[in-house]
Tab-separated table of C-alpha atoms and ligand atoms in Angstrom:
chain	number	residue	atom	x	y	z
E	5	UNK	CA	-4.837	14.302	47.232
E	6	UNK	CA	-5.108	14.246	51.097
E	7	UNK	CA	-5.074	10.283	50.800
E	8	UNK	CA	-1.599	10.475	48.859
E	9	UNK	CA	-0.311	13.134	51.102
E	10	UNK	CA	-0.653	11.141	54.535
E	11	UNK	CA	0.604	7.658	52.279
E	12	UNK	CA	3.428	9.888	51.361
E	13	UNK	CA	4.023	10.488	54.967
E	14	UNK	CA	4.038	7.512	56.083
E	15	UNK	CA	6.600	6.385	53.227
E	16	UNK	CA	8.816	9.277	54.534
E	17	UNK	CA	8.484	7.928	57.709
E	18	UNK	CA	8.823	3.757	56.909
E	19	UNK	CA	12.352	4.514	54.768
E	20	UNK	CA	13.852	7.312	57.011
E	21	UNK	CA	14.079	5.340	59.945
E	22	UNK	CA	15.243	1.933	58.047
E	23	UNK	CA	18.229	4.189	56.458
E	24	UNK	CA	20.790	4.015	59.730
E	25	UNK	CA	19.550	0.414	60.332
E	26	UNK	CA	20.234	-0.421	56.883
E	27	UNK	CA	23.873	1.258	56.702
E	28	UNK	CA	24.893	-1.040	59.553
E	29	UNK	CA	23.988	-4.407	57.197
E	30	UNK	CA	25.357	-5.482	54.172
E	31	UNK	CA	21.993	-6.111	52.447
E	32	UNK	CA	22.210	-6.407	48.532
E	33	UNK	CA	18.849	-5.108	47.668
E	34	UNK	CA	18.500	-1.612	46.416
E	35	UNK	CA	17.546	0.555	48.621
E	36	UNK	CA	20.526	-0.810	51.449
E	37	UNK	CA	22.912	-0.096	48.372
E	38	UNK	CA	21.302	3.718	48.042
E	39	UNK	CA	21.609	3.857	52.176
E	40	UNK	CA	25.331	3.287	52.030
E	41	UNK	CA	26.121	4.598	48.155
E	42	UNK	CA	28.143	7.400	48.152
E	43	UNK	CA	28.836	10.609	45.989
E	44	UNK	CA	32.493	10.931	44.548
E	45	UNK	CA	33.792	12.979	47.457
E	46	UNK	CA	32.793	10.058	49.832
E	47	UNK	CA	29.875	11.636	51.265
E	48	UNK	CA	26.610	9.542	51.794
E	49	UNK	CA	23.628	10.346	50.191
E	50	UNK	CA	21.672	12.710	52.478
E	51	UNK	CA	18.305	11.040	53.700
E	52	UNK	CA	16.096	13.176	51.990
E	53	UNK	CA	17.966	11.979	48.415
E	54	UNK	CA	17.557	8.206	49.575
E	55	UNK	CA	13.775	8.612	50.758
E	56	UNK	CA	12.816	10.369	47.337
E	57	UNK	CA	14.732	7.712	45.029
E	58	UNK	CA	13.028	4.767	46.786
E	59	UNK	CA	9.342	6.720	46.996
E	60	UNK	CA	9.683	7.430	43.302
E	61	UNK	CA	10.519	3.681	43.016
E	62	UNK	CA	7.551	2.315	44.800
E	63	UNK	CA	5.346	4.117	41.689
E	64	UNK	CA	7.463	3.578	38.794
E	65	UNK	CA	8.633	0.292	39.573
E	66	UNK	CA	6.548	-1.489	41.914
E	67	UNK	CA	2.615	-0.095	40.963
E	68	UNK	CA	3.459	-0.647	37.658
E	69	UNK	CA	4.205	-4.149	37.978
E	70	UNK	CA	1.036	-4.797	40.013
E	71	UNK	CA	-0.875	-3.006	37.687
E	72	UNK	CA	0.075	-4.950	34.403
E	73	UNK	CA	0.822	-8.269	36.444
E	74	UNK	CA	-3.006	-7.774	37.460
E	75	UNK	CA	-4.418	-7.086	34.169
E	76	UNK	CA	-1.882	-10.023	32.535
E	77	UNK	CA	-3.604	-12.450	35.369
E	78	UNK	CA	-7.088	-10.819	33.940
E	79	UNK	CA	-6.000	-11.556	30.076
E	80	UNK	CA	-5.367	-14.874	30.906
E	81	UNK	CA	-8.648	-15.484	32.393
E	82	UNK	CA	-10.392	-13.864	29.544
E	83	UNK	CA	-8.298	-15.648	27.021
E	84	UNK	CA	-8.178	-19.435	28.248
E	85	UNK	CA	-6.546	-20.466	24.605
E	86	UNK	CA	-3.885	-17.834	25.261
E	87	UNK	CA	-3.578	-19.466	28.861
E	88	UNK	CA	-2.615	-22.445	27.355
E	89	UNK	CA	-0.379	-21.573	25.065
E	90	UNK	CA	2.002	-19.632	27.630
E	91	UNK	CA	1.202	-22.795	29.979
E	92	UNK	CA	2.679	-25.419	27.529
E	93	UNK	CA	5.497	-22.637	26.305
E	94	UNK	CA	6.212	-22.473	30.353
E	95	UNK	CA	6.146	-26.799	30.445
E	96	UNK	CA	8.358	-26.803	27.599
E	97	UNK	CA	11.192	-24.822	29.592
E	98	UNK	CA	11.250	-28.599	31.711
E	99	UNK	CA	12.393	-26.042	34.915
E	100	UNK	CA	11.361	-28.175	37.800
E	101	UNK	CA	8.976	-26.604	40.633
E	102	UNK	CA	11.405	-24.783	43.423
E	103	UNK	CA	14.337	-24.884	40.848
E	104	UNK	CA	15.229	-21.345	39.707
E	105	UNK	CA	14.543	-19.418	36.081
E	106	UNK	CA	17.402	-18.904	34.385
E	107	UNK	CA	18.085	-16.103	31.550
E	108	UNK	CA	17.860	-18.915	28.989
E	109	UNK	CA	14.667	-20.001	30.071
E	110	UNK	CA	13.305	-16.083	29.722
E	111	UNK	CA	14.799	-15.956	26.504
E	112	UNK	CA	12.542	-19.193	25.887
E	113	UNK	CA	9.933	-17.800	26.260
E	114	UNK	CA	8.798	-15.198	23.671
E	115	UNK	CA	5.179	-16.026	23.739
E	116	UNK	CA	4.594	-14.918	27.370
E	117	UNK	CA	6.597	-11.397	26.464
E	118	UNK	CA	4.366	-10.878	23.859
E	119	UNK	CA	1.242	-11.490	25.731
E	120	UNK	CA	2.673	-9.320	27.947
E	121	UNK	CA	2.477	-6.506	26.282
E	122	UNK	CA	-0.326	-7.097	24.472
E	123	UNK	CA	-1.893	-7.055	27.875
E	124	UNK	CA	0.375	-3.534	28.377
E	125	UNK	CA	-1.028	-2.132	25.081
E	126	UNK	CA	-4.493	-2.861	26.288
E	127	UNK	CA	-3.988	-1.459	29.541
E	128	UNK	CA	-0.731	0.731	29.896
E	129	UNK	CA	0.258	0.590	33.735
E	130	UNK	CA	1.101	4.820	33.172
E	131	UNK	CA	-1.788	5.728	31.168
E	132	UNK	CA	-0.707	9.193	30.931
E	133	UNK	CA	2.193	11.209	30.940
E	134	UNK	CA	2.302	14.751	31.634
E	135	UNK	CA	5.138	16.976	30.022
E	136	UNK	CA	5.390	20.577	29.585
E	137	UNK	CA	6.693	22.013	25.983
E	138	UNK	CA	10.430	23.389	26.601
E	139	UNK	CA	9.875	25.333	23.259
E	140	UNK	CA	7.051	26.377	20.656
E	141	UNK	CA	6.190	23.923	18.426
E	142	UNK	CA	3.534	22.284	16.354
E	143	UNK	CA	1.446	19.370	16.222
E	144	UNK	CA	-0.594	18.354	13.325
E	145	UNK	CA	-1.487	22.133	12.665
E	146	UNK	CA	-1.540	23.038	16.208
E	147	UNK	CA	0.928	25.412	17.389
E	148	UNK	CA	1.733	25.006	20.407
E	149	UNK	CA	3.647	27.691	22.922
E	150	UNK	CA	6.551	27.349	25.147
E	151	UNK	CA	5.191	26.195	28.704
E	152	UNK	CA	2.121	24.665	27.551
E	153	UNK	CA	1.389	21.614	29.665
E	154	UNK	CA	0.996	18.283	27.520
E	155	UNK	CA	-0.645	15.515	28.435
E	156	UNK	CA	0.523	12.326	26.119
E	157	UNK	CA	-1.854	9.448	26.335
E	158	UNK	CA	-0.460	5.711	25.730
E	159	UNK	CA	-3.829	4.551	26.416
E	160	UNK	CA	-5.232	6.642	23.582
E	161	UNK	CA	-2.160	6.099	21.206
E	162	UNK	CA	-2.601	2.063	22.044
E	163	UNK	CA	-6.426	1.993	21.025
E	164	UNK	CA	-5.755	3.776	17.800
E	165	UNK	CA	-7.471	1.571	15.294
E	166	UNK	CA	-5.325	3.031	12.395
E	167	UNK	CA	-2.606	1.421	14.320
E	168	UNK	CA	-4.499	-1.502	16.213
E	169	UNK	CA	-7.073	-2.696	14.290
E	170	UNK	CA	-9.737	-4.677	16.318
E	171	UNK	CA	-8.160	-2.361	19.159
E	172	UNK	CA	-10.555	-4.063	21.962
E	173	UNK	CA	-9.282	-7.851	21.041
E	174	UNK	CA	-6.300	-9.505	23.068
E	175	UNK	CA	-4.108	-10.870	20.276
E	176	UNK	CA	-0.389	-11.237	21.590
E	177	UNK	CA	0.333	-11.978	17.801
E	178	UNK	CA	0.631	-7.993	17.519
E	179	UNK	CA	4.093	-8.215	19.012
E	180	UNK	CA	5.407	-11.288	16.523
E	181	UNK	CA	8.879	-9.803	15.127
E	182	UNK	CA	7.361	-9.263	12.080
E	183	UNK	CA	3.794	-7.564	12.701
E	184	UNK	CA	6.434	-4.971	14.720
E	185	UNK	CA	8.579	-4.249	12.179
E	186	UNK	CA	5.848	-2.336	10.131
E	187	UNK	CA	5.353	-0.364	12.783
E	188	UNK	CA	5.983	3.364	13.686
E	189	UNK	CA	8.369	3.225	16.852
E	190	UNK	CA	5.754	5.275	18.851
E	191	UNK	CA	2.806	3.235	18.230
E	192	UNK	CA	3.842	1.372	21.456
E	193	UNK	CA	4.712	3.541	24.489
E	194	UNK	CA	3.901	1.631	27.332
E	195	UNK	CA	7.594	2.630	29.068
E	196	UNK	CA	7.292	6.116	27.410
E	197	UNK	CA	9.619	7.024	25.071
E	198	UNK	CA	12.793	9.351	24.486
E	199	UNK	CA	14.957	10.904	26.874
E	200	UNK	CA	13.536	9.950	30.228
E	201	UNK	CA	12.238	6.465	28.202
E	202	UNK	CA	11.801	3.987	31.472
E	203	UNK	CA	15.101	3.107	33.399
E	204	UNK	CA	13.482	-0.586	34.258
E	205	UNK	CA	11.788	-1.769	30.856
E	206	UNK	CA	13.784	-5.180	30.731
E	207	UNK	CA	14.061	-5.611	34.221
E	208	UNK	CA	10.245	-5.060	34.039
E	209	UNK	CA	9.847	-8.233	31.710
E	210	UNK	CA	11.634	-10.270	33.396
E	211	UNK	CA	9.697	-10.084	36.363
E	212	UNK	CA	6.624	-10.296	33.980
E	213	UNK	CA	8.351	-13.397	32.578
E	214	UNK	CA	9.307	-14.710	36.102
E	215	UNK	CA	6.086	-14.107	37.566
E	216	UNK	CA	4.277	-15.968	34.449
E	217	UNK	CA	6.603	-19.092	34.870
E	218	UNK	CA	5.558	-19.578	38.059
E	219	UNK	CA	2.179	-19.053	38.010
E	220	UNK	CA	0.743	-20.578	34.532
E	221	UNK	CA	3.276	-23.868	36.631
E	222	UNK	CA	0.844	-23.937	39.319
E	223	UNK	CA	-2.278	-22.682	38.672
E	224	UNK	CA	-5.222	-22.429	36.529
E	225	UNK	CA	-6.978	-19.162	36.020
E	226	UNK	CA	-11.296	-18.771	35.077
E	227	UNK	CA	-13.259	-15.741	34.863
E	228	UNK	CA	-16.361	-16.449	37.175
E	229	UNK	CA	-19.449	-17.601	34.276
E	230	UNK	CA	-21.182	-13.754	33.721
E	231	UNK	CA	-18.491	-11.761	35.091
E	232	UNK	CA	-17.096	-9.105	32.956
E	233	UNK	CA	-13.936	-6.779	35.350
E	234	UNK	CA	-14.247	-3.162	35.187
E	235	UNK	CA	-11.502	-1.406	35.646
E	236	UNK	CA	-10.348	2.120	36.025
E	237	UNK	CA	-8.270	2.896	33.972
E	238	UNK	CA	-6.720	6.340	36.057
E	239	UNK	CA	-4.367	7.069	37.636
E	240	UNK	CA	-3.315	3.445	37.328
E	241	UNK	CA	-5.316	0.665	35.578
E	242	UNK	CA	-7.121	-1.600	38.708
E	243	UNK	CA	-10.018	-3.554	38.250
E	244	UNK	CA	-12.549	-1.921	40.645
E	245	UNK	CA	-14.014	-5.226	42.031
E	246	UNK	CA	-10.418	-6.320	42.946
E	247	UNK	CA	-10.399	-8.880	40.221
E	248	UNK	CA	-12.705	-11.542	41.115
E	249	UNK	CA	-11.049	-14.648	39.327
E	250	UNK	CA	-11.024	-18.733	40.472
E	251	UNK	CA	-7.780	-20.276	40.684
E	252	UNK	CA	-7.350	-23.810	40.939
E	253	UNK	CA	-4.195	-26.275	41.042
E	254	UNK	CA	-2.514	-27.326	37.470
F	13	HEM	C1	5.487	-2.685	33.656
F	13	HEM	C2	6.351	-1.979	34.355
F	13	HEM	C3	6.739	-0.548	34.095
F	13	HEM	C4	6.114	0.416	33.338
F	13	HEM	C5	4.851	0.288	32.519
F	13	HEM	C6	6.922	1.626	33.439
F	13	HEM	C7	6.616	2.821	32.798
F	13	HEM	C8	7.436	3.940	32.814
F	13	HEM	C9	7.202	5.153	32.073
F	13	HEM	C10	5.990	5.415	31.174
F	13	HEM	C11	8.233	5.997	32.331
F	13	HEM	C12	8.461	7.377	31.683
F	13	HEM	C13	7.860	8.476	32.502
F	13	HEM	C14	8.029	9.796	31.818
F	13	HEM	O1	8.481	9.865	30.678
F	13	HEM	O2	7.697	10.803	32.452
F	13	HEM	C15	9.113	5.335	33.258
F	13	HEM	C16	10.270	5.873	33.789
F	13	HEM	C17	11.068	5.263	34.725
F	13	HEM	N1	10.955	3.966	35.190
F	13	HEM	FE1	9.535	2.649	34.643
F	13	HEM	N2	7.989	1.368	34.252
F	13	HEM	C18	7.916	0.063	34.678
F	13	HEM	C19	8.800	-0.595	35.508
F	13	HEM	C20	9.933	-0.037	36.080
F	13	HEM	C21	10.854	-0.732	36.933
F	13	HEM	C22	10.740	-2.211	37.306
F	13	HEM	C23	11.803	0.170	37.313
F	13	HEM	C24	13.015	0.008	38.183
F	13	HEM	C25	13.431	-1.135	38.672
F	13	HEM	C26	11.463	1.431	36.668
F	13	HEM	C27	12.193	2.587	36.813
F	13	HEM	C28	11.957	3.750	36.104
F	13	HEM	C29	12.769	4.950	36.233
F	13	HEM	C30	13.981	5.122	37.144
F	13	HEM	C31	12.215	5.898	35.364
F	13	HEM	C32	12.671	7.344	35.140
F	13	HEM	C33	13.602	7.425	33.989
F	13	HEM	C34	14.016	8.866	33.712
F	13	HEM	O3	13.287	9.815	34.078
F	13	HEM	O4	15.069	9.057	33.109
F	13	HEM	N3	10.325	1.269	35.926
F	13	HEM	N4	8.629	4.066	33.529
């Protein structure tokens, strides 16, 4: 706790003093927009506002892109068939290095999305998310109060063999259209679900798709012979060795 309140700190620190230097530039990127959006009387967003949309950003958008790009890089290692086949799906696309990815060549390429989040059901980047009931209610006989803290686990609800059988083997085939189709809508909460259901979910796999493109293009990823990763899995999965893996040119 002491660790994340002197990070948040600094955070606090990092954006409040970038948000007058930003106002003055015309920089596209998010958080200039936020420095120099304003409410519908014309007034700016007050610093405070700015600093706790782009804080709340560097969790939900940016740790939990590092988190599943790092265990993706991991279930490519593991998997060196699966490698392959997102490698030739990538060489298919016939983008040349330094040229751009196009939206057509992310729609292209549906076996690196569902790898994707095969490696997301495996290791949800938010592997726990806390609610608190607004009313009484009950769950599979038990009642539970108004107030009650929840905690809803994707990492539970994503091992559930009922649901997943062979829970602990990466097969991206779970997410073909039709293996989904049978399935109940919750089974797969990786971006939550409902009301507050995650703001970036396709922006999130297109980075994931983006990110694969260029890597499975220039590299080649091996698990060390005899190394197994162990991760933690809370807050936020991270292997704890920092993912010891050999990369080598394609
Ligand atoms: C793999 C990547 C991501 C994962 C696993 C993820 C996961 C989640 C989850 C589980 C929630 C729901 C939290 C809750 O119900 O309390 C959420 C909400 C949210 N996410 Fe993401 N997220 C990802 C990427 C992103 C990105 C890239 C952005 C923005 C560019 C983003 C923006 C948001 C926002 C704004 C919310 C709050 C929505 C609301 O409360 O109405 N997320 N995300």
């Amino acid at each position: 706790m002491a660790r994340g309140v002197k990070g948040r700190r600094r955070i606090v620190a990092y954006f409040s003093e970038q948000i007058p230097i930003r106002r003055g530039k015309e920089g596209q990127d998010l958080f200039s927009q936020l420095c120099r959006a304003t409410h519908e009387d014309g007034a700016l967003l007050s610093t405070e506002d700015i600093v706790d949309h782009m804080s709340f950003l560097m969790m939900a958008a940016h740790d939990t892109l590092t988190s599943s790009l790092t265990s993706f890089v991991a279930a490519l290692a593991a998997n060196p068939h699966w490698q392959d086949r997102l490698r030739n799906e990538v060489t298919t696309l016939g983008v040349a290095a330094g040229e751009p990815t196009t939206l057509e060549n992310l729609a292209a390429m549906p076996l690196s999305e569902m790898a994707f989040k095969e490696t997301m059901r495996m290791k949800p980047p938010v592997p726990s998310i806390p609610r608190r009931a607004t009313r009484d209610f009950s769950f599979k006989g038990y009642a539970i109060p108004a107030g009650t803290m929840v905690g809803i686990n994707p990492l539970f609800t994503h091992h559930m063999p009922e649901i997943w059988p062979d829970p602990e083997t990466f097969d991206p085939m779970r997410f073909s259209d039709e293996a989904q189709r049978s399935r109940h809508r919750f089974a797969f909460v990786p971006f939550g679900g409902g009301a507050h259901m995650c703001l970036g979910l396709h922006f999130a796999n297109m980075q994931a798709k983006c990110f694969a493109r260029h890597f499975l293009q220039n590299l080649r990823v091996a698990l060390p012979p005899g190394t197994t990763p162990d991760w933690q899995m809370w807050p936020i999965p991270k292997p704890r060795d920092g993912l010891q893996v050999t990369l080598s040119p394609v």
